[in-house]
Amino acid sequence: MTKLLTFILLCFFCTELNAQVAPIDTVPAIIHHQTENGVTKFTSELRPLRAIAGAPAPFYTYFWEFGDGGFSFEENPSHIFTRYDSIMVRLFATNNYDDGKRPPTRPKPIVRPPITPKPATKPMLAANGEPSLFKMGGNIEMKTNCMPKPGDDMMLVFGYRNKAENGQQNLNGTIAILYNDVEFSNNNFELAAARTYHNEKKSELKPLLNTAFSNKKSQEPIYYASLGDNLNLPNTLSPAEKVLLKDQAKAFRSQQSWKFENLAQNEERFVFMHFKTTPEMLKDTNAVVRISGAFIPDNPLVETEFFNLELQIVASHDPNKMVLRKSRMNYRLTGKNRELTYKVRFQNTGKGPAKKIDVGVNISEVFDPSTLKIVKTKPEVVNCDSAYANQSCMKTFFSADSVHFVFTNIYLPGMQQKGVNDADSTQGFVEYKIRFKEKPPKLPIKSGAAIVFDKNEPIYTNRAVGRFKMGLSPGLIIGYGFPFETDNGNYLNHKNVVLGATLSPYASHRYYWQLELYFNSFNERTYQVPIGTQVRKDTVINNVAYQIMDKQLYKTTKVATINAVPLQMRYNLHKYVGVGAGALVAIDMYNRSSSELRYKLRTQNASGTVTDVNLNRAMDELKENFSEVRTSFFADVQLGLVRVGPALGLRYIYDPKTNNNRMTTYVSWKF
């Protein structure tokens, strides 16, 4: 009995222990902190990283939200809290070059330490107190903790300020976030939470837009709120600002806005937005989505500003990547002069600085290398051809199917380098444009990059893929010898001419589907049906004696048939020859049949006069809708401009039910 009880307790203990052990990928980030002399230092415990075979060493990147309006992107930051009421610190860690899931975030409350720190005038963003967001010189700036990944979370810091150049002691106005590009059919983001720390009040952007554009042609200011003592004039946007704001709003399906007040000169404020990326987000890991921020001051002396983020959808978090802007192209509008813009990002994740970086990009054969233009680089350097000795520069040279951008005599710090706290300083990119040699085939355009830091092994990026939108190509088709028609189930093999329409993807290069629909064919026929006729037979009609001289049965049919090709697969061997196979369906939408007996009668009166009489008698009428569906199979070949333009086709049609077959011809024209 004792052994049995021990066994039961042991099983219960093991079950409880297993229930408490979570899978390694679901272990949340554990936050540790210690406060000394009013400065709180943070560290964390995260699950061990798991390297991906062939990839660089995995590492974490960090985003800390301190719960009082401050933040940091450092691994182990320090912070001075200005208050301790309801403070919740959050750590969002992103695993790079790791095959597991991102550690979940578990907020940690921070209580007042035994020694009350001296309040600071504003939150410190890092240990050195330097701002870590505003680097572009404007009143607004945004930054995310990672690139979006379908089904994952993403944090966005929205910073706004009243810089000294504005010349205003205080500002009131509106800030707005615009997301979910209308160019994509599905929403990419859901705004799960937005945390504000300076009494920003939620507002509606739509009424602001309506008010701002009500007097578009007027230069007079538009007021919808009382003027403050600081002479902030609400929404007196210039005509150019009005158009720009309206265009920005039209480009996105989702938006959120807040009213702010009393933004002091040189004061910086931050809003923290927690976005959930939807599973419906484009799975194309080369697609670029946008998020736009707006800073709309009430004072007309301060300009409205926008800040646009371009975010590449990723399958895994990788700081070295290649992206093609506007990767979905309209093939109708694509020609020799079409320019594509590529951007290759890189980051030095090592322990020391990189002095030379070779970015090698393979060039697809559809491009003209002589049209390549460098748009921008980071670090920003001159061309080596015009550089003096040992000056930082970039050399560009081509090989058979690639181009190399070589940064020379630069200093790009490493993420693991001692004293490097700003991850942005370890990153760089090269952006370039290139044109087609001629109108390319409608096939995916693939490019990839290999990045070499100094003499280390190359790091291979993702493949940036440019794809063409399907597009629709309507067309006309004129055929001779089809479609099939019926009469009482018997095929009428008429050599008729029929007019129809086609629908297919625009200018498909190889395989594609095609639909065909032919206009209704209406057939009305009257024909004699053989019957046994008894002539010279006597009959009485209306008390008058007649003799039947002739008796015939006629049948009239009216059939309206619609023909369609709902299933057809085609293949273009090249631009002049195409083949296809599919099924032709004929449906009798309307079928009416009637019968009529036609008599020739003879009668003779008392005086012996003979009279012949014609008499018709209608029989039963039968009317049916959708009375019959017939399916035939075909194969054909086209000669001509089979992708877009006119072509001549030969089509063999076979009906397995009746063994009816024929060879038909047609002319088609795709637009």
XYZ file of C-alpha atoms in Angstrom:
671
model
C 0.000 0.000 0.000
C 2.856 2.359 0.864
C 4.564 1.666 -2.493
C 1.333 2.285 -4.372
C 0.789 5.605 -2.583
C 4.391 6.640 -3.293
C 3.952 5.791 -6.994
C 0.733 7.851 -7.227
C 2.354 10.845 -5.523
C 5.377 10.572 -7.803
C 3.177 10.518 -10.914
C 1.209 13.516 -9.626
C 4.422 15.443 -8.905
C 5.808 14.724 -12.397
C 2.556 15.796 -13.992
C 2.580 19.088 -12.103
C 6.233 19.641 -12.930
C 5.640 19.058 -16.650
C 2.664 21.405 -16.592
C 4.853 24.164 -15.165
C 7.658 23.717 -17.707
C 6.749 25.792 -20.740
C 8.186 25.161 -24.168
C 11.417 27.068 -24.595
C 9.940 29.371 -27.252
C 7.223 30.604 -24.880
C 9.497 31.581 -21.974
C 8.897 35.305 -21.455
C 11.633 37.881 -20.975
C 12.579 38.235 -17.306
C 13.414 41.807 -16.251
C 15.866 42.636 -13.438
C 16.518 46.127 -12.130
C 18.525 47.862 -9.450
C 18.346 51.511 -8.355
C 21.330 53.399 -6.969
C 21.511 57.155 -6.445
C 18.280 57.640 -8.359
C 19.478 55.769 -11.462
C 17.776 52.478 -12.278
C 19.808 49.945 -14.227
C 18.079 47.168 -16.156
C 19.193 43.716 -17.241
C 17.251 40.773 -18.614
C 17.152 37.000 -18.888
C 16.151 35.574 -22.258
C 15.917 32.043 -23.609
C 19.102 30.705 -25.230
C 19.462 31.459 -28.919
C 19.505 28.648 -31.474
C 21.749 29.175 -34.480
C 20.510 28.606 -38.024
C 22.816 26.419 -40.079
C 24.905 28.531 -42.441
C 23.766 31.843 -40.943
C 25.819 34.309 -38.879
C 25.808 33.983 -35.110
C 22.357 34.749 -33.634
C 21.815 37.742 -31.366
C 19.072 39.741 -29.684
C 18.073 43.341 -30.276
C 16.214 45.198 -27.551
C 13.502 47.762 -27.077
C 12.668 48.926 -23.547
C 9.578 50.948 -22.691
C 10.013 52.407 -19.205
C 6.374 53.276 -18.536
C 6.855 57.012 -17.997
C 7.434 58.155 -21.575
C 11.073 57.067 -21.781
C 12.591 54.226 -23.805
C 15.854 52.675 -24.919
C 17.179 50.370 -27.620
C 20.174 49.302 -25.525
C 20.739 45.838 -24.117
C 21.263 46.980 -20.496
C 19.976 50.548 -20.225
C 19.840 52.980 -17.319
C 16.933 55.303 -16.603
C 15.943 58.017 -14.165
C 12.258 57.847 -13.297
C 10.351 61.088 -12.783
C 7.458 59.274 -11.094
C 6.617 55.827 -9.732
C 2.821 55.655 -9.829
C 1.552 52.747 -11.946
C 4.884 52.286 -13.693
C 5.083 49.161 -15.891
C 8.369 48.430 -17.658
C 8.248 46.333 -20.824
C 11.018 44.620 -22.775
C 10.516 43.644 -26.410
C 13.411 41.418 -27.503
C 13.826 40.397 -31.137
C 15.773 37.262 -32.019
C 17.962 37.670 -35.113
C 19.321 34.667 -37.060
C 17.402 32.415 -34.657
C 15.018 29.620 -35.642
C 12.667 30.053 -32.673
C 9.868 32.400 -31.758
C 10.386 35.789 -30.177
C 10.301 35.794 -26.352
C 6.898 37.008 -25.102
C 6.733 40.338 -23.265
C 5.709 40.319 -19.601
C 5.344 43.842 -18.066
C 7.057 44.356 -14.725
C 5.831 46.902 -12.145
C 8.458 49.273 -10.720
C 7.945 50.620 -7.213
C 9.580 53.581 -5.512
C 13.008 52.608 -4.117
C 13.890 53.257 -0.468
C 15.924 56.309 -1.483
C 13.805 58.803 -3.395
C 15.675 59.943 -6.504
C 15.898 63.574 -7.423
C 13.284 64.227 -10.127
C 14.680 64.995 -13.552
C 13.284 67.690 -15.758
C 12.581 65.167 -18.521
C 12.996 61.393 -18.996
C 16.440 60.214 -19.997
C 16.417 57.977 -23.026
C 19.793 56.355 -22.470
C 22.622 56.258 -19.995
C 24.314 59.211 -21.619
C 21.095 61.246 -21.646
C 21.309 61.911 -25.402
C 18.077 61.622 -27.416
C 17.990 58.417 -29.400
C 15.186 59.133 -31.868
C 15.322 62.594 -33.512
C 18.057 62.310 -36.118
C 16.381 63.832 -39.173
C 16.048 67.363 -37.755
C 12.238 67.570 -37.918
C 9.384 67.914 -35.444
C 8.331 64.290 -35.907
C 10.118 60.976 -36.180
C 9.212 57.293 -35.838
C 11.100 54.074 -35.278
C 10.142 50.403 -34.939
C 11.836 47.666 -32.976
C 11.810 45.256 -35.942
C 10.558 44.677 -39.462
C 7.011 43.257 -39.572
C 6.573 39.499 -39.631
C 3.149 37.966 -40.439
C 1.368 36.992 -37.217
C 3.982 38.707 -35.012
C 4.031 41.899 -32.911
C 5.815 45.161 -33.631
C 6.429 48.202 -31.457
C 6.549 51.722 -32.893
C 7.862 54.826 -31.122
C 6.142 58.005 -32.332
C 8.129 61.050 -31.257
C 7.114 64.674 -31.679
C 8.663 67.894 -30.413
C 8.662 71.672 -30.581
C 12.131 72.417 -31.880
C 13.693 75.806 -31.246
C 13.595 76.721 -34.947
C 9.797 76.893 -34.716
C 10.143 80.081 -32.649
C 7.150 79.142 -30.456
C 7.204 78.866 -26.675
C 4.187 76.525 -26.689
C 2.339 74.569 -29.349
C -1.058 72.913 -29.593
C -2.061 70.622 -32.408
C -2.765 67.093 -33.604
C -0.601 64.056 -34.213
C -1.850 61.194 -36.366
C -0.762 57.734 -37.417
C -1.872 56.347 -40.802
C -1.489 52.659 -41.661
C -2.797 49.810 -43.858
C -1.973 50.911 -47.407
C -4.976 50.941 -49.725
C -2.841 49.370 -52.473
C -3.041 46.039 -50.616
C -6.339 44.164 -50.452
C -5.890 43.028 -46.832
C -5.028 44.995 -43.705
C -1.441 44.510 -42.603
C -1.708 45.844 -39.041
C -4.045 46.067 -36.077
C -3.316 48.765 -33.503
C -3.555 46.678 -30.320
C -2.568 49.451 -27.886
C -1.293 53.026 -27.811
C 0.251 54.390 -24.612
C 0.535 58.155 -24.115
C 2.136 59.992 -21.183
C 1.396 63.704 -21.701
C -2.401 63.888 -21.551
C -2.847 63.463 -25.295
C -6.553 63.064 -26.050
C -7.893 60.782 -28.759
C -9.513 62.638 -31.629
C -10.968 61.985 -35.054
C -8.887 62.875 -38.080
C -11.817 62.830 -40.500
C -13.532 65.976 -39.133
C -10.156 67.714 -39.203
C -9.739 66.783 -42.871
C -13.253 67.928 -43.719
C -12.671 71.237 -41.966
C -9.256 71.695 -43.512
C -10.560 71.227 -47.042
C -13.883 73.033 -46.814
C -12.333 76.251 -48.170
C -9.547 74.818 -50.289
C -9.481 77.774 -52.674
C -9.609 80.324 -49.892
C -6.499 81.691 -48.252
C -8.463 82.755 -45.168
C -7.880 80.749 -41.973
C -10.587 78.306 -40.879
C -11.479 78.306 -37.170
C -13.430 75.633 -35.375
C -12.096 76.181 -31.836
C -11.511 79.235 -29.699
C -8.106 80.898 -29.909
C -5.752 80.316 -27.035
C -3.719 82.948 -25.251
C -0.622 81.680 -27.039
C -2.166 82.594 -30.417
C -2.240 79.011 -31.721
C -4.513 79.305 -34.753
C -6.311 75.969 -35.269
C -5.966 74.246 -38.616
C -4.957 77.203 -40.762
C -3.252 74.982 -43.286
C -1.804 76.374 -46.468
C -3.287 75.069 -49.736
C -0.198 72.924 -50.342
C -0.437 71.441 -46.838
C -4.121 70.721 -47.350
C -3.487 68.794 -50.563
C -0.593 66.886 -49.010
C -2.597 65.921 -45.927
C -5.539 64.810 -48.021
C -3.336 62.717 -50.305
C -1.701 61.064 -47.312
C -5.070 60.238 -45.740
C -6.375 58.717 -48.984
C -3.412 56.354 -49.197
C -4.350 54.477 -46.001
C -7.449 52.684 -44.729
C -6.757 53.011 -40.984
C -5.851 56.008 -38.862
C -5.690 57.254 -35.282
C -5.076 60.757 -34.030
C -4.532 62.593 -30.746
C -4.771 66.224 -29.686
C -1.787 67.606 -27.774
C -1.472 70.849 -25.785
C 1.240 73.045 -24.313
C 4.190 71.445 -26.064
C 7.041 73.555 -24.705
C 9.984 74.685 -26.788
C 12.607 71.896 -27.105
C 10.274 69.464 -25.337
C 10.140 65.934 -26.724
C 7.167 63.630 -26.256
C 6.683 60.005 -27.232
C 3.711 57.758 -27.951
C 4.191 53.987 -27.900
C 2.114 51.932 -30.310
C 1.775 48.179 -30.170
C 0.914 46.790 -33.611
C -0.154 43.235 -34.277
C 0.698 42.127 -37.788
C -2.201 40.190 -39.255
C -1.857 36.632 -40.587
C -3.363 38.016 -43.820
C -0.323 40.253 -44.246
C 1.332 39.647 -47.591
C 3.472 36.534 -47.354
C 5.774 37.999 -49.982
C 8.906 38.652 -47.933
C 9.984 41.259 -50.456
C 6.898 43.470 -50.212
C 7.183 46.915 -48.644
C 4.397 48.355 -46.500
C 4.177 51.900 -45.184
C 3.214 53.672 -41.993
C 2.888 57.449 -42.042
C 2.910 59.890 -39.136
C 1.569 63.441 -39.251
C 2.374 66.467 -37.071
C -0.351 69.096 -37.558
C 0.225 72.214 -35.412
C -2.597 74.665 -34.812
C -0.241 77.588 -35.294
C -0.041 78.584 -38.990
C 3.544 79.728 -38.522
C 4.653 76.116 -37.988
C 4.490 73.804 -40.972
C 2.635 70.490 -41.040
C 5.145 67.638 -41.203
C 4.974 63.999 -42.240
C 7.286 61.101 -41.514
C 7.014 57.965 -43.653
C 8.322 54.570 -42.634
C 8.934 51.919 -45.287
C 8.871 48.469 -43.724
C 9.825 45.259 -45.472
C 7.756 42.199 -44.635
C 10.111 39.477 -43.420
C 9.926 35.750 -42.817
C 12.720 35.948 -40.244
C 14.529 38.777 -38.520
C 17.728 39.493 -40.422
C 19.596 42.839 -40.352
C 21.166 42.148 -43.758
C 18.476 42.222 -46.407
C 17.614 43.346 -49.906
C 14.360 45.014 -50.858
C 12.724 46.091 -54.101
C 10.358 49.035 -53.813
C 6.996 48.577 -55.534
C 7.706 44.937 -56.257
C 4.248 44.435 -57.823
C 4.212 46.045 -61.267
C 1.575 46.657 -63.913
C 2.827 44.887 -67.029
C 0.839 47.118 -69.401
C 2.772 50.122 -68.119
C 6.163 48.437 -68.012
C 8.570 49.261 -70.790
C 12.182 49.969 -71.556
C 12.225 53.205 -69.562
C 10.748 51.713 -66.389
C 13.081 52.218 -63.412
C 13.233 49.835 -60.458
C 14.635 50.910 -57.095
C 16.612 48.425 -54.989
C 17.970 48.899 -51.492
C 20.493 46.620 -49.791
C 20.735 47.040 -46.006
C 23.627 45.740 -43.953
C 24.699 45.770 -40.319
C 28.037 45.042 -38.703
C 27.152 42.567 -35.940
C 30.772 41.875 -35.009
C 33.022 42.894 -32.130
C 35.118 45.353 -34.110
C 34.656 48.049 -36.749
C 34.498 47.259 -40.459
C 36.781 49.298 -42.712
C 35.780 47.745 -46.037
C 32.395 46.426 -47.112
C 31.762 44.717 -50.448
C 28.080 44.550 -51.420
C 27.757 42.242 -54.415
C 24.384 42.123 -56.192
C 23.501 39.802 -59.038
C 21.887 41.646 -61.960
C 19.093 39.969 -63.891
C 19.642 39.717 -67.646
C 16.530 41.861 -68.250
C 18.354 44.960 -66.928
C 20.675 47.347 -68.715
C 23.734 47.756 -66.409
C 24.681 51.039 -68.094
C 21.531 52.666 -66.658
C 22.410 51.901 -63.013
C 22.386 55.024 -60.813
C 23.283 55.170 -57.133
C 20.603 57.117 -55.260
C 21.942 57.186 -51.720
C 24.373 55.386 -49.443
C 25.065 55.073 -45.739
C 27.778 55.811 -44.805
C 27.575 58.684 -47.273
C 30.781 58.629 -49.312
C 32.168 60.015 -52.546
C 33.070 58.073 -55.664
C 36.578 56.628 -55.452
C 37.423 58.111 -58.848
C 37.250 61.610 -57.337
C 38.595 60.802 -53.854
C 41.944 61.878 -52.519
C 44.349 59.395 -50.948
C 42.811 57.376 -48.076
C 39.506 59.250 -48.305
C 36.346 57.279 -47.534
C 34.824 56.378 -50.880
C 32.841 53.790 -52.814
C 33.909 52.009 -55.979
C 31.386 50.449 -58.344
C 32.402 47.785 -60.832
C 30.544 45.219 -62.934
C 31.210 41.578 -63.694
C 29.365 39.291 -66.110
C 26.072 39.159 -64.185
C 26.627 41.252 -61.071
C 27.578 44.640 -59.699
C 29.766 45.311 -56.669
C 29.492 48.350 -54.403
C 32.705 48.496 -52.379
C 32.920 50.886 -49.403
C 36.591 51.615 -48.710
C 38.375 53.403 -45.839
C 35.207 53.678 -43.764
C 34.524 53.071 -40.080
C 31.347 51.091 -39.399
C 31.191 50.144 -35.704
C 30.261 46.624 -34.622
C 27.220 45.919 -32.458
C 29.342 43.991 -29.971
C 32.082 46.618 -29.982
C 32.895 48.119 -26.597
C 31.373 51.567 -26.109
C 28.879 51.252 -28.981
C 25.359 51.873 -27.655
C 23.608 53.161 -30.773
C 22.581 50.247 -33.017
C 21.811 52.658 -35.849
C 25.487 53.560 -36.105
C 26.301 49.932 -37.007
C 23.927 49.917 -39.985
C 24.336 51.027 -43.588
C 22.782 50.647 -47.002
C 23.193 51.276 -50.690
C 20.201 52.294 -52.793
C 20.249 52.268 -56.586
C 17.984 52.479 -59.640
C 18.218 50.494 -62.850
C 16.221 50.237 -66.113
C 15.192 47.402 -68.415
C 16.968 46.683 -71.696
C 13.559 46.330 -73.359
C 10.068 45.293 -72.327
C 10.835 42.209 -70.208
C 9.029 38.869 -70.346
C 6.211 38.555 -67.848
C 8.231 36.450 -65.416
C 9.442 37.064 -61.832
C 12.644 39.123 -61.625
C 14.946 37.825 -58.900
C 17.987 39.488 -57.337
C 20.081 38.713 -54.276
C 23.113 40.136 -52.536
C 26.242 38.888 -50.813
C 27.825 41.189 -48.210
C 31.461 40.850 -47.137
C 32.723 42.768 -44.095
C 36.494 43.161 -44.429
C 37.855 39.650 -45.054
C 35.084 37.682 -43.359
C 32.888 35.088 -45.031
C 30.077 36.539 -47.196
C 26.617 36.965 -45.722
C 23.875 36.159 -48.215
C 20.659 38.140 -48.098
C 17.137 37.220 -49.057
C 16.155 37.273 -52.731
C 14.272 40.383 -53.787
C 11.604 39.301 -56.257
C 9.785 41.631 -58.625
C 6.480 40.295 -59.867
C 3.955 41.569 -62.352
C 0.316 41.939 -61.453
C -1.885 39.503 -63.300
C -4.029 42.092 -65.087
C -6.981 41.093 -67.260
C -7.058 40.901 -71.023
C -10.524 40.967 -72.643
C -10.817 39.797 -76.214
C -13.119 39.025 -79.121
C -13.446 35.693 -80.892
C -15.153 34.892 -84.198
C -15.558 31.183 -84.938
C -16.773 29.143 -87.899
C -18.173 25.658 -87.487
C -19.183 25.806 -83.834
C -20.829 25.748 -81.362
C -23.013 22.645 -81.351
C -26.786 22.930 -81.366
C -29.418 20.266 -80.834
C -32.810 19.262 -81.964
C -34.479 16.558 -79.889
C -31.080 15.382 -78.757
C -29.665 15.180 -82.286
C -26.722 17.411 -83.051
C -27.084 19.851 -85.905
C -23.669 20.078 -87.477
C -24.212 23.539 -88.945
C -21.281 25.429 -90.400
C -22.400 28.630 -88.735
C -20.456 31.757 -87.729
C -20.508 32.655 -84.032
C -19.320 35.716 -82.120
C -17.957 35.525 -78.580
C -15.750 37.115 -75.953
C -12.666 35.885 -74.088
C -11.078 36.763 -70.751
C -7.537 35.841 -69.742
C -4.567 37.247 -67.809
C -2.798 40.036 -69.636
C 0.161 39.000 -71.832
C 0.886 35.729 -70.029
C 4.329 34.390 -70.793
C 3.679 30.663 -70.448
C 0.808 28.909 -68.703
C -2.484 30.703 -68.184
C -6.217 30.101 -68.007
C -8.811 31.506 -70.397
C -12.595 31.824 -70.302
C -14.798 32.053 -73.382
C -18.456 33.000 -73.698
C -20.413 32.976 -76.952
C -23.515 34.990 -77.647
C -26.793 33.091 -77.719
C -27.553 31.206 -80.907
C -31.274 31.065 -81.669
C -32.572 28.381 -84.000
C -36.174 27.995 -85.191
C -37.020 25.120 -87.558
C -40.198 23.598 -88.916
C -39.937 20.171 -90.471
C -42.168 17.281 -91.476
C -42.354 14.160 -89.392
C -43.205 10.979 -91.305
C -46.517 9.376 -90.264
C -48.780 6.691 -91.674
C -51.468 8.456 -93.739
C -54.795 6.870 -94.596
C -56.219 8.675 -97.616
C -59.740 8.473 -99.043
C -61.001 8.008 -95.523
C -64.302 9.601 -94.656
C -64.726 11.968 -91.738
C -67.364 14.412 -90.463
C -66.588 17.970 -89.347
C -69.438 20.243 -88.161
C -72.007 17.851 -89.619
C -70.333 18.086 -93.027
C -68.990 14.950 -94.649
C -65.373 15.150 -95.893
C -62.956 12.808 -97.486
C -59.281 12.994 -96.346
C -57.126 13.464 -99.412
C -53.790 14.057 -97.554
C -52.554 14.190 -93.932
C -49.118 15.485 -92.779
C -47.490 16.127 -89.353
C -45.155 19.122 -88.966
C -43.038 19.912 -85.930
C -41.665 23.356 -85.006
C -38.729 23.778 -82.575
C -37.305 26.974 -81.116
C -33.984 26.555 -79.297
C -31.827 29.261 -77.658
C -28.356 27.921 -76.831
C -25.547 29.536 -74.888
C -22.013 28.177 -75.207
C -19.138 28.736 -72.816
C -15.633 27.486 -72.152
C -15.395 27.562 -68.328
C -12.232 25.480 -68.209
C -9.295 25.984 -70.541
C -5.561 25.847 -69.967
C -3.290 27.482 -72.510
C 0.445 27.609 -73.011
C 2.380 30.076 -75.155
C 5.334 28.329 -76.763
C 6.602 31.790 -77.682
C 5.008 35.051 -78.723
C 3.796 33.664 -82.080
C 2.532 30.145 -81.226
C 0.174 28.994 -78.474
C -1.670 25.760 -77.705
C -4.614 25.012 -75.484
C -7.105 22.391 -74.328
C -10.373 22.598 -72.471
C -14.075 21.842 -72.337
C -16.920 23.448 -74.291
C -20.282 23.470 -72.511
C -23.516 24.046 -74.451
C -26.709 24.790 -72.500
C -30.179 24.976 -74.023
C -31.542 27.911 -72.064
C -34.839 27.864 -73.904
C -36.401 24.937 -75.813
C -39.976 24.987 -77.148
C -41.492 22.403 -79.468
C -44.981 22.257 -80.990
C -46.746 19.947 -83.471
C -49.365 20.633 -86.139
C -51.460 18.305 -88.311
C -52.158 19.607 -91.794
C -55.144 18.107 -93.703
C -56.318 18.335 -97.295
C -60.077 17.561 -97.335
C -62.631 17.214 -100.143
C -66.410 17.527 -99.885
C -69.331 17.320 -102.376
C -72.707 19.081 -101.971
C -76.146 17.945 -103.122
C -75.776 19.517 -106.568
C -72.580 17.534 -107.108
C -70.108 20.428 -106.704
C -66.696 19.263 -105.365
C -64.769 21.563 -102.953
C -61.202 21.118 -101.599
C -60.448 22.453 -98.086
C -57.121 22.882 -96.187
C -57.391 22.378 -92.423
C -54.630 22.745 -89.813
C -54.984 21.474 -86.245
C -52.467 22.401 -83.519
C -51.218 19.650 -81.213
C -49.638 19.815 -77.747
C -46.843 22.330 -77.045
C -43.827 21.546 -74.846
C -41.640 24.282 -73.304
C -38.509 23.700 -71.224
C -35.836 25.975 -69.694
C -32.270 24.702 -69.288
C -33.427 21.483 -70.769
C -30.074 20.045 -71.741
C -26.389 20.465 -70.947
C -23.808 19.027 -73.321
C -20.047 18.909 -72.830
C -17.454 18.555 -75.536
C -13.671 18.534 -75.280
C -11.243 20.320 -77.555
C -7.621 20.986 -78.311
C -6.332 23.775 -80.496
C -3.354 25.706 -81.768
C -3.023 29.465 -82.339
C -0.743 31.312 -84.727
C -0.154 35.053 -84.547
C 0.289 37.514 -81.684
C -0.896 35.021 -79.115
C -0.095 37.149 -76.014
C -1.667 40.440 -77.054
C -3.126 41.037 -80.497
C -4.743 39.070 -83.342
C -4.290 35.336 -83.871
C -5.733 32.558 -86.062
C -6.805 29.342 -84.353
C -7.602 25.761 -85.411
C -9.737 23.825 -82.931
C -10.672 20.144 -82.913
C -13.891 19.451 -80.981
C -14.994 16.009 -79.823
C -18.128 14.896 -77.979
C -17.537 11.514 -76.275
C -21.250 10.947 -75.748
C -22.207 10.897 -79.422
C -18.775 10.542 -81.041
C -19.519 13.773 -82.874
C -16.306 15.540 -83.882
C -15.250 18.314 -86.203
C -12.453 20.719 -87.049
C -13.297 24.397 -86.645
C -11.487 27.663 -87.214
C -11.575 30.997 -85.389
C -9.961 34.399 -85.180
C -9.275 36.027 -81.788
C -7.982 39.425 -80.738
C -6.762 40.085 -77.190
C -6.589 43.609 -75.832
